[in-house]
Short mmCIF file of C-alpha atoms and ligand atoms in Angstrom, two decimals:
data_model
loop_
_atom_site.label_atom_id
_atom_site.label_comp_id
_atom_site.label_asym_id
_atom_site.label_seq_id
_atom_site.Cartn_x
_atom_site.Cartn_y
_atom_site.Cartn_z
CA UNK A 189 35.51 -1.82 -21.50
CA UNK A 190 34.70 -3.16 -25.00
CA UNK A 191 37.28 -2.85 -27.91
CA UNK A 192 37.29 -2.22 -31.41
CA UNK A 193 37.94 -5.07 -33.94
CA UNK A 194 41.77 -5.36 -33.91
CA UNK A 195 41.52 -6.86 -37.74
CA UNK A 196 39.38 -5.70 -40.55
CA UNK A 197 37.08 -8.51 -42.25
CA UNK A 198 38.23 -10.61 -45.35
CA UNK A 199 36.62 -10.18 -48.40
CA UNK A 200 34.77 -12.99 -48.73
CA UNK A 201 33.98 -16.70 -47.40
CA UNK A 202 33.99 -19.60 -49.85
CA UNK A 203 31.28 -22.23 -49.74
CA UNK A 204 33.32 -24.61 -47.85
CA UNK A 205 34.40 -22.69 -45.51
CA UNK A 206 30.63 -21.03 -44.18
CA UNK A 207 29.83 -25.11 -43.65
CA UNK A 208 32.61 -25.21 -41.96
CA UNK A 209 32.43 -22.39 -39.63
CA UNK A 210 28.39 -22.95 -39.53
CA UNK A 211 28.15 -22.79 -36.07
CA UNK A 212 30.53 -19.63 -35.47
CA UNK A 213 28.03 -18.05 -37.88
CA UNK A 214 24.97 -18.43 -36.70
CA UNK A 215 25.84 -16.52 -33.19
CA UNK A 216 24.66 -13.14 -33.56
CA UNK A 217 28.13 -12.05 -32.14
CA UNK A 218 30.71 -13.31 -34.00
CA UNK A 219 28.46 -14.02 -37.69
CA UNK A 220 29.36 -13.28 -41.09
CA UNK A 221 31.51 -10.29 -40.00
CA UNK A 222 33.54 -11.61 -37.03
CA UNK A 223 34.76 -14.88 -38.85
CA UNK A 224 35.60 -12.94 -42.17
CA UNK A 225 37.88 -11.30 -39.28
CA UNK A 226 39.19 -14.79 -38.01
CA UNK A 227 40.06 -15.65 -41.15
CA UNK A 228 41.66 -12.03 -42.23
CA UNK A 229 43.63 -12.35 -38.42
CA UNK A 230 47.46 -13.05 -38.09
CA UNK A 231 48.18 -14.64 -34.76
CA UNK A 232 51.41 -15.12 -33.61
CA UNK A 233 51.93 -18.64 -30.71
CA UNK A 234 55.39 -18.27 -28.83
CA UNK A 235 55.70 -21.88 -27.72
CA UNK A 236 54.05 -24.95 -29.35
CA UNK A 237 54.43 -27.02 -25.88
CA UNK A 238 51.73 -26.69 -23.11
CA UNK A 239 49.94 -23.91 -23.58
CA UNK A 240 50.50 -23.61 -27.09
CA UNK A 241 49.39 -27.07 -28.37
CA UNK A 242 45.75 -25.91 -27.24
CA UNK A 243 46.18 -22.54 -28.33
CA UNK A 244 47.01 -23.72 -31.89
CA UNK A 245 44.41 -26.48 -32.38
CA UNK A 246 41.62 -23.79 -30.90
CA UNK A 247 42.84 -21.12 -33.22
CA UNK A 248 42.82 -23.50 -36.39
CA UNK A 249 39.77 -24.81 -35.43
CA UNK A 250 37.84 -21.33 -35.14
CA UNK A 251 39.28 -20.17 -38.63
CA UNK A 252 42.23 -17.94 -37.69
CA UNK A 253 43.66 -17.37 -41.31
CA UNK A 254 47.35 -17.31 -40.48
CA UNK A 255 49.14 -18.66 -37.83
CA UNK A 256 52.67 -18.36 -36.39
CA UNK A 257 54.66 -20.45 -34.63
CA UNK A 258 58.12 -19.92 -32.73
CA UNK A 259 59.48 -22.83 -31.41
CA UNK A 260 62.93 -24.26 -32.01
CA UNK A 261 62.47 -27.38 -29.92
CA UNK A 262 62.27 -31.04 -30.18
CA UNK A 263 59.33 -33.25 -29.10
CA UNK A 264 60.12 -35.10 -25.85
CA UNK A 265 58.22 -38.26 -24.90
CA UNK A 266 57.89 -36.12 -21.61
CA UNK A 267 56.03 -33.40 -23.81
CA UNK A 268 53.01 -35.57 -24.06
CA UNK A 269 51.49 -35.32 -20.92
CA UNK A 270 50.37 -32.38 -21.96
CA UNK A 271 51.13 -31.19 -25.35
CA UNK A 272 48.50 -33.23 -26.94
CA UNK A 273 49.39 -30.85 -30.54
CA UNK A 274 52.25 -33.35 -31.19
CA UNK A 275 51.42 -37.56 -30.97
CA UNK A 276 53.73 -40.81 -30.05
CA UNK A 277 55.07 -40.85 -33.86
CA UNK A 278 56.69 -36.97 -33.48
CA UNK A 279 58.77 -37.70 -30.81
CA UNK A 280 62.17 -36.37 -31.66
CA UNK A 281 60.89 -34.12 -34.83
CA UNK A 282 60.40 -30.33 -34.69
CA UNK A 283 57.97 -29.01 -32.23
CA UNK A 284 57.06 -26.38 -34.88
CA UNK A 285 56.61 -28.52 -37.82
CA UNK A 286 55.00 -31.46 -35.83
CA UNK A 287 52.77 -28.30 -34.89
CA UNK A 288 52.12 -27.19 -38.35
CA UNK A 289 51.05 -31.08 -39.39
CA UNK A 290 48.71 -31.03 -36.44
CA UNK A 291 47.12 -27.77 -37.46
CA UNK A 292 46.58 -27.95 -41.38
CA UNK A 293 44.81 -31.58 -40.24
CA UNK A 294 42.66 -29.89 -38.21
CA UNK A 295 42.02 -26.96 -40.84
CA UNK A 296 43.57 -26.87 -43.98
CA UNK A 297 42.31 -23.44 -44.78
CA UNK A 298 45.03 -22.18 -42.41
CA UNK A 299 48.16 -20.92 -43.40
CA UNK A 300 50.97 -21.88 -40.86
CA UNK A 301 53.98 -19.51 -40.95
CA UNK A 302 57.05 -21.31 -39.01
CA UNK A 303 59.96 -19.68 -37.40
CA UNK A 304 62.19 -21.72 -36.08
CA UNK A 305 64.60 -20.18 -33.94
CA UNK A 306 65.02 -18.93 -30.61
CA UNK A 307 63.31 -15.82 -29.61
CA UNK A 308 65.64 -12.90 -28.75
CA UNK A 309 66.33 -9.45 -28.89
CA UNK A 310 67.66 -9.83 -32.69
CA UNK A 311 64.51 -11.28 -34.25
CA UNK A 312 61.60 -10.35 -31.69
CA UNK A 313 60.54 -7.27 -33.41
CA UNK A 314 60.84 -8.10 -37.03
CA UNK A 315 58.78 -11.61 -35.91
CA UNK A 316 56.28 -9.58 -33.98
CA UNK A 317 55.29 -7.06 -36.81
CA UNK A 318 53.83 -9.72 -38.87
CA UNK A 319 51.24 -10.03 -36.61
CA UNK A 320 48.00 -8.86 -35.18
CA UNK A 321 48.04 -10.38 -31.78
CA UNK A 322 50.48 -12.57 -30.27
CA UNK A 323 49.53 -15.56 -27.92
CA UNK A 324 52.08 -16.02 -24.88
CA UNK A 325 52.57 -19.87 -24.36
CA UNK A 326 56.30 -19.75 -23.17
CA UNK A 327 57.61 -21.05 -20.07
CA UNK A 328 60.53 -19.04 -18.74
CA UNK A 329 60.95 -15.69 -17.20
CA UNK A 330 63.48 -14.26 -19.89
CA UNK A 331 60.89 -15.07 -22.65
CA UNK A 332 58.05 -13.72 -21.00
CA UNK A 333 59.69 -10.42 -20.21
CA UNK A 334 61.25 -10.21 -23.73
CA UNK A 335 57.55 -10.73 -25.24
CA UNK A 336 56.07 -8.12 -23.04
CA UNK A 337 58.61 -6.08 -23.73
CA UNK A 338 58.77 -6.30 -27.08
CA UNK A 339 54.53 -6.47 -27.85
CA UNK A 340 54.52 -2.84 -25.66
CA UNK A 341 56.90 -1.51 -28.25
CA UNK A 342 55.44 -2.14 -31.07
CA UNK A 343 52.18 -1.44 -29.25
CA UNK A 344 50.76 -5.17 -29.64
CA UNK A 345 48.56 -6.47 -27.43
CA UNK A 346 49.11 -10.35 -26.20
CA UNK A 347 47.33 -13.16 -24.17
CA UNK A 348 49.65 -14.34 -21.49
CA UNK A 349 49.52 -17.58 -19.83
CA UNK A 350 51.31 -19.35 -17.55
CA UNK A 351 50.88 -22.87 -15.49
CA UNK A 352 52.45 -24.47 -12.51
CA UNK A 353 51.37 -27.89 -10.71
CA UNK A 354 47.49 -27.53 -10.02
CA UNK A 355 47.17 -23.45 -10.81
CA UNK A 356 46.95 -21.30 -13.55
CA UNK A 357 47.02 -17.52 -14.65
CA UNK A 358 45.93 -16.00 -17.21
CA UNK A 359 45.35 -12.14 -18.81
CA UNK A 360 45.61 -9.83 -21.85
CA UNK A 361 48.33 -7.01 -21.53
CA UNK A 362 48.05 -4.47 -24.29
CA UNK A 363 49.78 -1.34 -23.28
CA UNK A 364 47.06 1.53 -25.28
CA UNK A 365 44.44 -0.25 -22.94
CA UNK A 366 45.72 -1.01 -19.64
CA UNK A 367 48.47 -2.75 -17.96
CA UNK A 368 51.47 -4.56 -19.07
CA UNK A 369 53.25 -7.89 -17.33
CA UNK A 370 55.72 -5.30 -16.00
CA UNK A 371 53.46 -3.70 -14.02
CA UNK A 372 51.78 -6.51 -12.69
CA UNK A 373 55.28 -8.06 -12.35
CA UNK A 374 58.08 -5.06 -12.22
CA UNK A 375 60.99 -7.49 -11.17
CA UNK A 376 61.29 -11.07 -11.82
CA UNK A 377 61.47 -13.60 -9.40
CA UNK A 378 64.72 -14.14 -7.76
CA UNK A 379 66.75 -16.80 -9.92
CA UNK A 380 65.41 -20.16 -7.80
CA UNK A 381 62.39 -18.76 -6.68
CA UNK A 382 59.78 -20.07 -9.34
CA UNK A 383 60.52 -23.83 -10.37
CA UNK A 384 59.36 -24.12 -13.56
CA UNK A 385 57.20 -27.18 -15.16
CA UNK A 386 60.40 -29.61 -15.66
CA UNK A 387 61.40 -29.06 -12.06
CA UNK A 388 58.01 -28.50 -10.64
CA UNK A 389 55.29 -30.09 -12.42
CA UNK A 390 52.51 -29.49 -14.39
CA UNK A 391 48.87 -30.90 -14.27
CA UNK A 392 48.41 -31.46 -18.38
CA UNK A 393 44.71 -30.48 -18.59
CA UNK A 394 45.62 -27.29 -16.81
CA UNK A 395 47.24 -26.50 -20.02
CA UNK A 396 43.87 -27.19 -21.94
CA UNK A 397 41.90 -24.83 -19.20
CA UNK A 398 44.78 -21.69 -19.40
CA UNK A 399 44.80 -21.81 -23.20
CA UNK A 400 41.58 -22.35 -23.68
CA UNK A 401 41.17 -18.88 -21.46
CA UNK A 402 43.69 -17.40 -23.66
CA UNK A 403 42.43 -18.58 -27.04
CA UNK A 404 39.17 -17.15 -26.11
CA UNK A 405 40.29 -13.73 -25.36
CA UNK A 406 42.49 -13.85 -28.61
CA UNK A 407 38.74 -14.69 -30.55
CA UNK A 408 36.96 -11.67 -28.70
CA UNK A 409 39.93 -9.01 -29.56
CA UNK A 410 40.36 -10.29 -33.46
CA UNK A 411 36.40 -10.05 -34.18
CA UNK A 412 36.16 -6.98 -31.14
CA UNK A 413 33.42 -8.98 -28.83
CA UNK A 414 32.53 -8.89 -25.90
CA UNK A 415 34.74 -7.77 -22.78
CA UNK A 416 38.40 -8.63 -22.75
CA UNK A 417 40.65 -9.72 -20.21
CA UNK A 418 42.29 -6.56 -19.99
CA UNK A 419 43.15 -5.11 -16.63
CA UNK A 420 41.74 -7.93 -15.00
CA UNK A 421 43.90 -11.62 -14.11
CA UNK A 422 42.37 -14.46 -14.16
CA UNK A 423 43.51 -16.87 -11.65
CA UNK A 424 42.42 -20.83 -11.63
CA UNK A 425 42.40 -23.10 -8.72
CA UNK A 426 42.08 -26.46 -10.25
CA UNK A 427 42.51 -28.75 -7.13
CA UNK A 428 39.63 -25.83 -5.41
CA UNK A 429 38.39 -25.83 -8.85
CA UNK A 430 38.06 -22.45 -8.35
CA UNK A 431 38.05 -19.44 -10.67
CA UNK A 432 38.73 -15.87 -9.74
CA UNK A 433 39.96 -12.37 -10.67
CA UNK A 434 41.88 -9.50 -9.73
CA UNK A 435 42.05 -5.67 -11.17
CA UNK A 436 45.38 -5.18 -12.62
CA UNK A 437 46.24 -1.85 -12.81
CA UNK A 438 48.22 0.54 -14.72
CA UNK A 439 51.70 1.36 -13.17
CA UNK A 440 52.19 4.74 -13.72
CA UNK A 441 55.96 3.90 -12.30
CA UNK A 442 55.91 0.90 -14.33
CA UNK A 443 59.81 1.28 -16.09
CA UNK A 444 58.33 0.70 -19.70
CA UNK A 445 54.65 1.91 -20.54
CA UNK A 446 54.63 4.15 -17.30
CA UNK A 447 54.94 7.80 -17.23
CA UNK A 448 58.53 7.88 -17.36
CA UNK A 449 59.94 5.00 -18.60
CA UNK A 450 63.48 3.79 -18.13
CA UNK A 451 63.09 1.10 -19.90
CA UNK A 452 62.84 2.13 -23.70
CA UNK A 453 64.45 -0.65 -25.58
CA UNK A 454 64.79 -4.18 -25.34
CA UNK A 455 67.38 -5.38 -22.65
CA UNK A 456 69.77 -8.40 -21.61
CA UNK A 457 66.72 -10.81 -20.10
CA UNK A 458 69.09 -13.16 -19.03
CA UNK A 459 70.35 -10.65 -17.31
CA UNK A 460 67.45 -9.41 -15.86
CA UNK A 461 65.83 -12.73 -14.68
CA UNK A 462 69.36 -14.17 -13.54
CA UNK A 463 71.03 -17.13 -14.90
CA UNK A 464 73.45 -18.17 -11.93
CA UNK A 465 74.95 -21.39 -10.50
CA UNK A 466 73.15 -23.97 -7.94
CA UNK A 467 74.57 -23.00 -5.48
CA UNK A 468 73.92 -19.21 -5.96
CA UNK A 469 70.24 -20.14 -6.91
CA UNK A 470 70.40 -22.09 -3.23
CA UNK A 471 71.69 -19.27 -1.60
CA UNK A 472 69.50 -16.66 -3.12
CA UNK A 473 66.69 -18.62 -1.93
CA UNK A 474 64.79 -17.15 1.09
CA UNK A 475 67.53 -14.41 1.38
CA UNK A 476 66.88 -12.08 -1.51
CA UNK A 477 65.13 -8.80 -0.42
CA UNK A 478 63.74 -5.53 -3.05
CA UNK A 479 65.04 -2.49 -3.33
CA UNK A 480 61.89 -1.24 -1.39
CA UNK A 481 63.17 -3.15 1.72
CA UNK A 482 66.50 -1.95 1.96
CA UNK A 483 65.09 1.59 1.18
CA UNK A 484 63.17 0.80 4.43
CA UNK A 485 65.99 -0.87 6.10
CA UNK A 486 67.95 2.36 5.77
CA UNK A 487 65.29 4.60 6.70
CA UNK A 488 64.83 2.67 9.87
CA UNK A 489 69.08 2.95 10.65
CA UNK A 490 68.85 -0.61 10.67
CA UNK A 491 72.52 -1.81 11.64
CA UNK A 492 73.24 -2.86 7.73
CA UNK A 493 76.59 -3.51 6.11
CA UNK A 494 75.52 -2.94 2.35
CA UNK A 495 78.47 -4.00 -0.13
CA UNK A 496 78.64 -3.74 -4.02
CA UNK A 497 80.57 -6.56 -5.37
CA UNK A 498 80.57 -5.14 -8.75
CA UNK A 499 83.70 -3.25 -10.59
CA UNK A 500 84.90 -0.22 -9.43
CA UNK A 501 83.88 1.08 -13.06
CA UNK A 502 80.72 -0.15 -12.69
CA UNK A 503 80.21 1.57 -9.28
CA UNK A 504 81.03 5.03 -10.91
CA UNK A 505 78.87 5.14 -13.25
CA UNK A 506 75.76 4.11 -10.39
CA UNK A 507 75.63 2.91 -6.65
CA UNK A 508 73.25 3.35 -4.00
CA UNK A 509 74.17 5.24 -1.10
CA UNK A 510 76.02 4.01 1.81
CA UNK A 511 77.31 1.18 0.13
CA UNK A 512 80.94 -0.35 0.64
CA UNK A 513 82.92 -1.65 -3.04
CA UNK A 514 84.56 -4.76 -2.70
CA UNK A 515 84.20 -6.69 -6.09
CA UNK A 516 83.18 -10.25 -6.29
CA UNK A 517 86.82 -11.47 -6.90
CA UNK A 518 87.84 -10.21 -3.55
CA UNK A 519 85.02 -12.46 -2.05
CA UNK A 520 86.00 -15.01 -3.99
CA UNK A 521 90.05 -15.43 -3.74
CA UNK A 522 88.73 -15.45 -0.03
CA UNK A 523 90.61 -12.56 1.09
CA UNK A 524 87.13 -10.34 1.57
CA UNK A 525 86.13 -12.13 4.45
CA UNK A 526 88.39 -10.68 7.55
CA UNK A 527 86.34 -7.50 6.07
CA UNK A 528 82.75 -8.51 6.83
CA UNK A 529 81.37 -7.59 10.59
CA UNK A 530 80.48 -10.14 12.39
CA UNK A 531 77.48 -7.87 14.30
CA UNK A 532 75.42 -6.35 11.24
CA UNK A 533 73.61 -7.51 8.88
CA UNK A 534 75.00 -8.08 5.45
CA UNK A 535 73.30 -7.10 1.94
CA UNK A 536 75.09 -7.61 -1.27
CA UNK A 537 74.29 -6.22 -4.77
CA UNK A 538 75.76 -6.03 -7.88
CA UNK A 539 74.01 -4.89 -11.22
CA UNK A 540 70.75 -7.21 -11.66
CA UNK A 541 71.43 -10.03 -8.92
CA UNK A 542 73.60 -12.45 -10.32
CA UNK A 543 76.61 -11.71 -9.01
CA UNK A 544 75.81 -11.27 -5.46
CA UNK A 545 73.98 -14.35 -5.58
CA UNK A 546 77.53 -16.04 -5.94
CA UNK A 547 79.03 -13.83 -3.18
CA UNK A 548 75.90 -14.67 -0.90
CA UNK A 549 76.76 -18.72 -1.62
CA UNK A 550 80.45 -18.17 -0.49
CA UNK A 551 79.14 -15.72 2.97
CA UNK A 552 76.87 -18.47 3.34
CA UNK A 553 78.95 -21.08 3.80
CA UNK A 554 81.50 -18.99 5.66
CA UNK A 555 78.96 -18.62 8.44
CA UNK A 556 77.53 -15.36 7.33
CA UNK A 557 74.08 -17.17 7.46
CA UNK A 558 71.94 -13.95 7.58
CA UNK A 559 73.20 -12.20 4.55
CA UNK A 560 70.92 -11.46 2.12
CA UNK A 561 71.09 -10.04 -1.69
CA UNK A 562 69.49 -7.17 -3.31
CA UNK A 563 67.10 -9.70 -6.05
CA UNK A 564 67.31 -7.02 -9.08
CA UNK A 565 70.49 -4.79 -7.98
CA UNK A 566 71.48 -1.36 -8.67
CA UNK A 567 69.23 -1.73 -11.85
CA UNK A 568 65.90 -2.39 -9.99
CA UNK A 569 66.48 0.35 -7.29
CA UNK A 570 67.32 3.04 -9.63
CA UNK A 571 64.24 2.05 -11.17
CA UNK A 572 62.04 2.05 -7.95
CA UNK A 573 63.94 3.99 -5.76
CA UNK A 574 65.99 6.67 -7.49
CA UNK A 575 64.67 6.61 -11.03
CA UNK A 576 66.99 10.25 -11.61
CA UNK A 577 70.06 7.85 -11.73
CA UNK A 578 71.66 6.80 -14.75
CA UNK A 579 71.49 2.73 -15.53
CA UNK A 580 73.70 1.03 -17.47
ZN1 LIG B 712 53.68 -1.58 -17.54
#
């Protein structure tokens, strides 16, 4: 599948800047026309930190004529491992304008538009709309699901990229054309689950391999070359050293660009992706199931005890079927516990997991060692399993 251009070209290249793009221009594919189109193209980097500090040099470099950069962070002398956009003498400035230095040094032809602040549901859209194409480089599960969100709204497409230890993913989700991170990813992971770089780790020339994936796609959809990573995900082995792709398809259940979406406006990420205590992220760990399993579960009879530790108001506007309310306080003032059978096993759920990740913690250490929590609540099986429900 080729695509159109997604910007039309400038006018007009000055002197300085054909010898400076020389070698762009004399590849029959990108030419005159495609970097008139780099240089007419407003890109958009969430993150200046590991996948963004390649991102942004690359895209300066090639001529990009405007460039974007949301980060409200600080440089860390831990940053530099890896985000080789900001040097020794930045730690402790602004990631964004330590950013901006880097990239009018490497091209001064650019113009760098800064916005420092914290992405959220407030300022996402009205950032967003300023640009063309937006470059993923953040590093948290919120933020990721906010940007996909928000780019299939507006109908932007966006390079997403994300890096862990030795491996690597990468892909372009653009919602006219093919899949979005929702369908590849309908539910994030359990709060725990995924460590992310600062707990985990982080190879720093994986960064330089992702973005240089992603800044490469971004090139072939602003001049409309070649075939983009669209429907396909690129995933890199580096200690294999290994590259290889899957077909991502379309969800047409997917709960914002499928058929019937019940997700139509942004939402409380947070939320969605969890933000619960240690002990709640301990618990949850290994004992969170999906809304497809306990649909199973109950199809089978399995001998389950399934209890909604959300508010009874809560629980009459939505609840899934079969399910006992005993709010979380109950659990929690200790008195719930003479109430939970000692010979089936336990699943908790609230609204999006957070909740009865905390219950699960407390049944946990009361002995209830094989309870287990519904990951994405009464949300995420209304969306899979009874999508005719309302959600809240
Ligand atoms: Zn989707």
């Amino acid at each position: 599948m080729s695509l159109p251009p997604l910007v039309e070209p400038a006018a007009e290249l000055t002197v300085d800047e054909v010898r400076r793009y020389s070698r762009h221009l004399i590849i029959p594919d990108v030419g005159m026309d495609g970097q008139k189109r780099l240089k007419n193209a407003k890109v958009l980097c969430v993150g200046a930190g590991g996948l963004g500090s390649p991102a942004l040099m690359y895209l300066a470099a090639a001529g990009v004529g405007t460039l974007g950069i949301v980060e409200f962070d600080t440089v860390d002398e831990s940053n530099l491992q890896r985000q080789i956009i900001h040097g020794q003498a930045d730690i402790g400035r602004s990631k964004a304008e330590s950013a901006r230095d880097s990239v009018k040094e490497i091209n001064p032809y650019v113009n760098v538009i800064l916005h420092e602040t914290r992405l959220d549901v407030d300022n996402v859209k009205e950032i967003f709309a300023q640009y063309d194409l937006i470059v993923d480089g953040t590093d948290n599960f919120a933020t990721r699901y906010l940007v996909n969100d928000a780019a299939v709204l507006l109908g932007k497409p966006y390079v997403w990229g994300s890096i862990y230890r030795f491996d690597g993913q990468a892909s372009v989700f653009w919602a006219e054309h093919g899949p979005c991170y929702r369908c590849l990813y309908p539910e994030a992971p359990p709060p725990g689950m995924v460590p992310s770089c600062a707990e985990g780790g982080v190879l720093g020339v994986l960064c330089a391999s992702i973005g240089a994936i992603q800044v490469t796609e971004a090139i072939k959809l602003l001049a409309g070359i070649g075939e983009p990573l669209v429907g396909r995900l690129m995933i890199y082995d580096a200690l294999e050293m290994q590259y290889r792709q899957v077909k991502v398809r379309k969800d047409p259940d997917c709960a914002l660009c499928g058929e019937n979406p019940t997700v139509t406006d942004l939402i409380d990420y947070d939320a969605f992706c969890g933000v619960v205590s240690d002990e709640a992220q301990a618990a949850a760990l290994g004992s969170t199931i999906t809304p497809k399993q306990l649909k199973q579960w109950q199809d089978d009879k399995e001998d389950i005890f399934l209890v909604d530790v959300r508010e009874p108001g809560e629980y009459e506007i939505v609840n899934i079927p079969g399910a006992t309310l005993i709010p979380k306080g109950d659990f929690l003032m200790g008195n719930a516990l003479e109430r939970m059978p000692q010979d089936k096993k336990i699943v908790l759920h609230c609204k999006t997991g957070v909740r009865s990740a905390e219950v699960l913690a407390v049944l946990h250490s009361a002995g209830f060692a094989d309870a287990v929590h519904l990951g994405s609540g009464v949300i995420g099986w209304v969306n899979q399993i009874e999508p005719e429900k309302p959600v809240y």
